[in-house]
Amino acid sequence: MLITRDDVLAAHDRIRGRVRRTPLLAPVGPDTAWLKCEQLQHCGVFKTRGAFNRQLAALERGELGDAGIVVASGGNAGLAQAYAARELGIRATVFVPETAPAVKVARIEAYGAVVRRAGREYAEAYSAAVTFAGAEGAVLAHAYDQPDVVAGAGTLAEEVLEDEPSIDTIVMAVGGGGLYAGVAAAARGRARVVAVEPTSIPTLHSAIEAGRPVDVQVSGVAADSLGARRIGDLAFAAQQAEAPVPVLVSDDDIVRARQELWREHRIASEHGAATAYAALLAGAYVPADGERVAVVVCGANTDPATLA
């Protein structure tokens, strides 16, 4: 299934007033890229867009009952679904792996969701969430590979291209590919998409090489937010429709980019959110002369003490 810009525009209308229109910062001084500051979104993460679209669409279709919504997450999708559920008066259950950061788990619980731990990786938590949905009758919200979720994420790119129509290229991090698939849908035919992954979790690269989504080993500093074991089907379909520029960056590159975002811009980002910026900082993606580039800083759920 291919998500289209029409899907994104429908999501844009549906979630209007529920999410923040985050700022797009213009380049200053030696900077060469605009920064889409999605770390300022509700819950500190772009996934709030997809969470509201998933739950509001489910309400419109009459799918949600007393069991509410259930999601598996390394942290950020759980935060977003829990927050949206609280705002809409819906029960939420979030399955997280045992490795989920304590700061994210605490915030999920603060939003009123029930947190259950299952396994060491996202894939194991997801399996438990699917079982729960079948047993309890809860509506399953996927962290990244579901049309409503992907279309909601794509509204971020609509804002970028509305605020600065001259943008040639949008650079973003890829984990399971929900943000990439949504941005690709919104930008298709209007802007190039650069898909940046950690070398330790190359889900998109591996899928392109294999010709299909395949499992990869999950490790590295960005694993809590980009730690999907394989690229989603919607993201794979997006790259078949229009090939992105795939880029890999090292953990060291990501750490430096996170520090640079704090030191130069006072942007507190998690490692996964700094991954896109790392591509420019490390020279893994070099814009052409005159190319106008926007970089998505997609999340801020981190321990600020580690930025010092």
PDB file of N, CA and C in Angstrom, residues 221 251-278 281 297 299-308:
ATOM      1  N   VAL A 221      23.643   3.840  19.903  1.00  0.00           N
ATOM      2  CA  VAL A 221      23.163   4.901  20.789  1.00  0.00           C
ATOM      3  C   VAL A 221      21.730   5.331  20.481  1.00  0.00           C
ATOM      4  N   ASP A 251      27.714   5.876  15.114  1.00  0.00           N
ATOM      5  CA  ASP A 251      27.322   6.320  16.445  1.00  0.00           C
ATOM      6  C   ASP A 251      28.115   7.549  16.862  1.00  0.00           C
ATOM      7  N   ASP A 252      29.394   7.586  16.531  1.00  0.00           N
ATOM      8  CA  ASP A 252      30.215   8.756  16.871  1.00  0.00           C
ATOM      9  C   ASP A 252      29.690  10.007  16.176  1.00  0.00           C
ATOM     10  N   ASP A 253      29.276   9.862  14.917  1.00  0.00           N
ATOM     11  CA  ASP A 253      28.696  10.987  14.186  1.00  0.00           C
ATOM     12  C   ASP A 253      27.435  11.494  14.887  1.00  0.00           C
ATOM     13  N   ILE A 254      26.612  10.555  15.336  1.00  0.00           N
ATOM     14  CA  ILE A 254      25.349  10.916  15.990  1.00  0.00           C
ATOM     15  C   ILE A 254      25.600  11.627  17.306  1.00  0.00           C
ATOM     16  N   VAL A 255      26.531  11.122  18.079  1.00  0.00           N
ATOM     17  CA  VAL A 255      26.864  11.751  19.366  1.00  0.00           C
ATOM     18  C   VAL A 255      27.359  13.174  19.143  1.00  0.00           C
ATOM     19  N   ARG A 256      28.232  13.366  18.165  1.00  0.00           N
ATOM     20  CA  ARG A 256      28.752  14.708  17.873  1.00  0.00           C
ATOM     21  C   ARG A 256      27.637  15.642  17.409  1.00  0.00           C
ATOM     22  N   ALA A 257      26.731  15.120  16.592  1.00  0.00           N
ATOM     23  CA  ALA A 257      25.635  15.951  16.098  1.00  0.00           C
ATOM     24  C   ALA A 257      24.715  16.373  17.243  1.00  0.00           C
ATOM     25  N   ARG A 258      24.447  15.471  18.144  1.00  0.00           N
ATOM     26  CA  ARG A 258      23.610  15.803  19.307  1.00  0.00           C
ATOM     27  C   ARG A 258      24.267  16.889  20.149  1.00  0.00           C
ATOM     28  N   GLN A 259      25.567  16.767  20.353  1.00  0.00           N
ATOM     29  CA  GLN A 259      26.296  17.780  21.123  1.00  0.00           C
ATOM     30  C   GLN A 259      26.294  19.122  20.400  1.00  0.00           C
ATOM     31  N   GLU A 260      26.451  19.076  19.071  1.00  0.00           N
ATOM     32  CA  GLU A 260      26.462  20.307  18.282  1.00  0.00           C
ATOM     33  C   GLU A 260      25.111  21.005  18.301  1.00  0.00           C
ATOM     34  N   LEU A 261      24.029  20.246  18.221  1.00  0.00           N
ATOM     35  CA  LEU A 261      22.696  20.845  18.295  1.00  0.00           C
ATOM     36  C   LEU A 261      22.490  21.578  19.616  1.00  0.00           C
ATOM     37  N   TRP A 262      23.034  21.027  20.679  1.00  0.00           N
ATOM     38  CA  TRP A 262      22.922  21.680  21.983  1.00  0.00           C
ATOM     39  C   TRP A 262      23.859  22.882  22.085  1.00  0.00           C
ATOM     40  N   ARG A 263      25.112  22.689  21.683  1.00  0.00           N
ATOM     41  CA  ARG A 263      26.122  23.737  21.853  1.00  0.00           C
ATOM     42  C   ARG A 263      25.816  24.968  20.984  1.00  0.00           C
ATOM     43  N   GLU A 264      25.432  24.743  19.728  1.00  0.00           N
ATOM     44  CA  GLU A 264      25.260  25.856  18.808  1.00  0.00           C
ATOM     45  C   GLU A 264      23.830  26.390  18.734  1.00  0.00           C
ATOM     46  N   HIS A 265      22.838  25.535  19.021  1.00  0.00           N
ATOM     47  CA  HIS A 265      21.439  25.939  18.848  1.00  0.00           C
ATOM     48  C   HIS A 265      20.621  25.843  20.131  1.00  0.00           C
ATOM     49  N   ARG A 266      21.222  25.295  21.173  1.00  0.00           N
ATOM     50  CA  ARG A 266      20.495  25.028  22.428  1.00  0.00           C
ATOM     51  C   ARG A 266      19.246  24.186  22.170  1.00  0.00           C
ATOM     52  N   ILE A 267      19.401  23.208  21.279  1.00  0.00           N
ATOM     53  CA  ILE A 267      18.351  22.228  21.005  1.00  0.00           C
ATOM     54  C   ILE A 267      18.713  20.935  21.721  1.00  0.00           C
ATOM     55  N   ALA A 268      17.861  20.541  22.652  1.00  0.00           N
ATOM     56  CA  ALA A 268      18.063  19.287  23.382  1.00  0.00           C
ATOM     57  C   ALA A 268      17.399  18.167  22.583  1.00  0.00           C
ATOM     58  N   SER A 269      18.198  17.327  21.963  1.00  0.00           N
ATOM     59  CA  SER A 269      17.655  16.256  21.137  1.00  0.00           C
ATOM     60  C   SER A 269      18.116  14.906  21.653  1.00  0.00           C
ATOM     61  N   GLU A 270      17.298  13.898  21.412  1.00  0.00           N
ATOM     62  CA  GLU A 270      17.761  12.541  21.690  1.00  0.00           C
ATOM     63  C   GLU A 270      18.647  12.089  20.532  1.00  0.00           C
ATOM     64  N   HIS A 271      19.353  10.992  20.722  1.00  0.00           N
ATOM     65  CA  HIS A 271      20.296  10.553  19.698  1.00  0.00           C
ATOM     66  C   HIS A 271      19.604  10.275  18.360  1.00  0.00           C
ATOM     67  N   GLY A 272      18.443   9.625  18.409  1.00  0.00           N
ATOM     68  CA  GLY A 272      17.727   9.352  17.172  1.00  0.00           C
ATOM     69  C   GLY A 272      17.355  10.619  16.436  1.00  0.00           C
ATOM     70  N   ALA A 273      17.024  11.667  17.189  1.00  0.00           N
ATOM     71  CA  ALA A 273      16.632  12.933  16.580  1.00  0.00           C
ATOM     72  C   ALA A 273      17.814  13.687  16.001  1.00  0.00           C
ATOM     73  N   ALA A 274      19.021  13.414  16.470  1.00  0.00           N
ATOM     74  CA  ALA A 274      20.224  14.059  15.951  1.00  0.00           C
ATOM     75  C   ALA A 274      20.799  13.315  14.750  1.00  0.00           C
ATOM     76  N   THR A 275      20.251  12.152  14.439  1.00  0.00           N
ATOM     77  CA  THR A 275      20.801  11.317  13.375  1.00  0.00           C
ATOM     78  C   THR A 275      20.744  12.010  12.015  1.00  0.00           C
ATOM     79  N   ALA A 276      19.650  12.703  11.720  1.00  0.00           N
ATOM     80  CA  ALA A 276      19.549  13.404  10.440  1.00  0.00           C
ATOM     81  C   ALA A 276      20.592  14.507  10.341  1.00  0.00           C
ATOM     82  N   TYR A 277      20.748  15.269  11.398  1.00  0.00           N
ATOM     83  CA  TYR A 277      21.728  16.363  11.419  1.00  0.00           C
ATOM     84  C   TYR A 277      23.140  15.820  11.265  1.00  0.00           C
ATOM     85  N   ALA A 278      23.369  14.614  11.791  1.00  0.00           N
ATOM     86  CA  ALA A 278      24.697  13.990  11.695  1.00  0.00           C
ATOM     87  C   ALA A 278      25.113  13.797  10.251  1.00  0.00           C
ATOM     88  N   LEU A 281      26.620  17.117   9.228  1.00  0.00           N
ATOM     89  CA  LEU A 281      27.794  17.470  10.028  1.00  0.00           C
ATOM     90  C   LEU A 281      28.986  16.587   9.682  1.00  0.00           C
ATOM     91  N   VAL A 297      14.575  17.666  13.173  1.00  0.00           N
ATOM     92  CA  VAL A 297      15.003  17.275  14.517  1.00  0.00           C
ATOM     93  C   VAL A 297      13.760  16.710  15.190  1.00  0.00           C
ATOM     94  N   GLY A 299      12.867  14.623  17.822  1.00  0.00           N
ATOM     95  CA  GLY A 299      12.494  14.268  19.182  1.00  0.00           C
ATOM     96  C   GLY A 299      13.439  14.797  20.245  1.00  0.00           C
ATOM     97  N   ALA A 300      12.908  14.995  21.455  1.00  0.00           N
ATOM     98  CA  ALA A 300      13.688  15.571  22.551  1.00  0.00           C
ATOM     99  C   ALA A 300      13.601  14.770  23.840  1.00  0.00           C
ATOM    100  N   ASN A 301      13.190  13.516  23.754  1.00  0.00           N
ATOM    101  CA  ASN A 301      13.011  12.734  24.972  1.00  0.00           C
ATOM    102  C   ASN A 301      14.336  12.111  25.395  1.00  0.00           C
ATOM    103  N   THR A 302      15.082  12.887  26.158  1.00  0.00           N
ATOM    104  CA  THR A 302      16.426  12.529  26.544  1.00  0.00           C
ATOM    105  C   THR A 302      16.718  13.063  27.929  1.00  0.00           C
ATOM    106  N   ASP A 303      17.799  12.631  28.505  1.00  0.00           N
ATOM    107  CA  ASP A 303      18.233  13.152  29.791  1.00  0.00           C
ATOM    108  C   ASP A 303      19.128  14.360  29.537  1.00  0.00           C
ATOM    109  N   PRO A 304      18.676  15.572  29.839  1.00  0.00           N
ATOM    110  CA  PRO A 304      19.466  16.774  29.516  1.00  0.00           C
ATOM    111  C   PRO A 304      20.806  16.812  30.245  1.00  0.00           C
ATOM    112  N   ALA A 305      20.915  16.062  31.326  1.00  0.00           N
ATOM    113  CA  ALA A 305      22.198  16.047  32.064  1.00  0.00           C
ATOM    114  C   ALA A 305      23.325  15.498  31.205  1.00  0.00           C
ATOM    115  N   THR A 306      22.977  14.673  30.220  1.00  0.00           N
ATOM    116  CA  THR A 306      24.020  14.063  29.373  1.00  0.00           C
ATOM    117  C   THR A 306      24.482  14.995  28.269  1.00  0.00           C
ATOM    118  N   LEU A 307      23.874  16.170  28.162  1.00  0.00           N
ATOM    119  CA  LEU A 307      24.278  17.139  27.143  1.00  0.00           C
ATOM    120  C   LEU A 307      25.429  18.024  27.595  1.00  0.00           C
ATOM    121  N   ALA A 308      25.715  18.030  28.881  1.00  0.00           N
ATOM    122  CA  ALA A 308      26.764  18.915  29.409  1.00  0.00           C
ATOM    123  C   ALA A 308      28.117  18.509  28.856  1.00  0.00           C
TER     124      ALA A 308
END
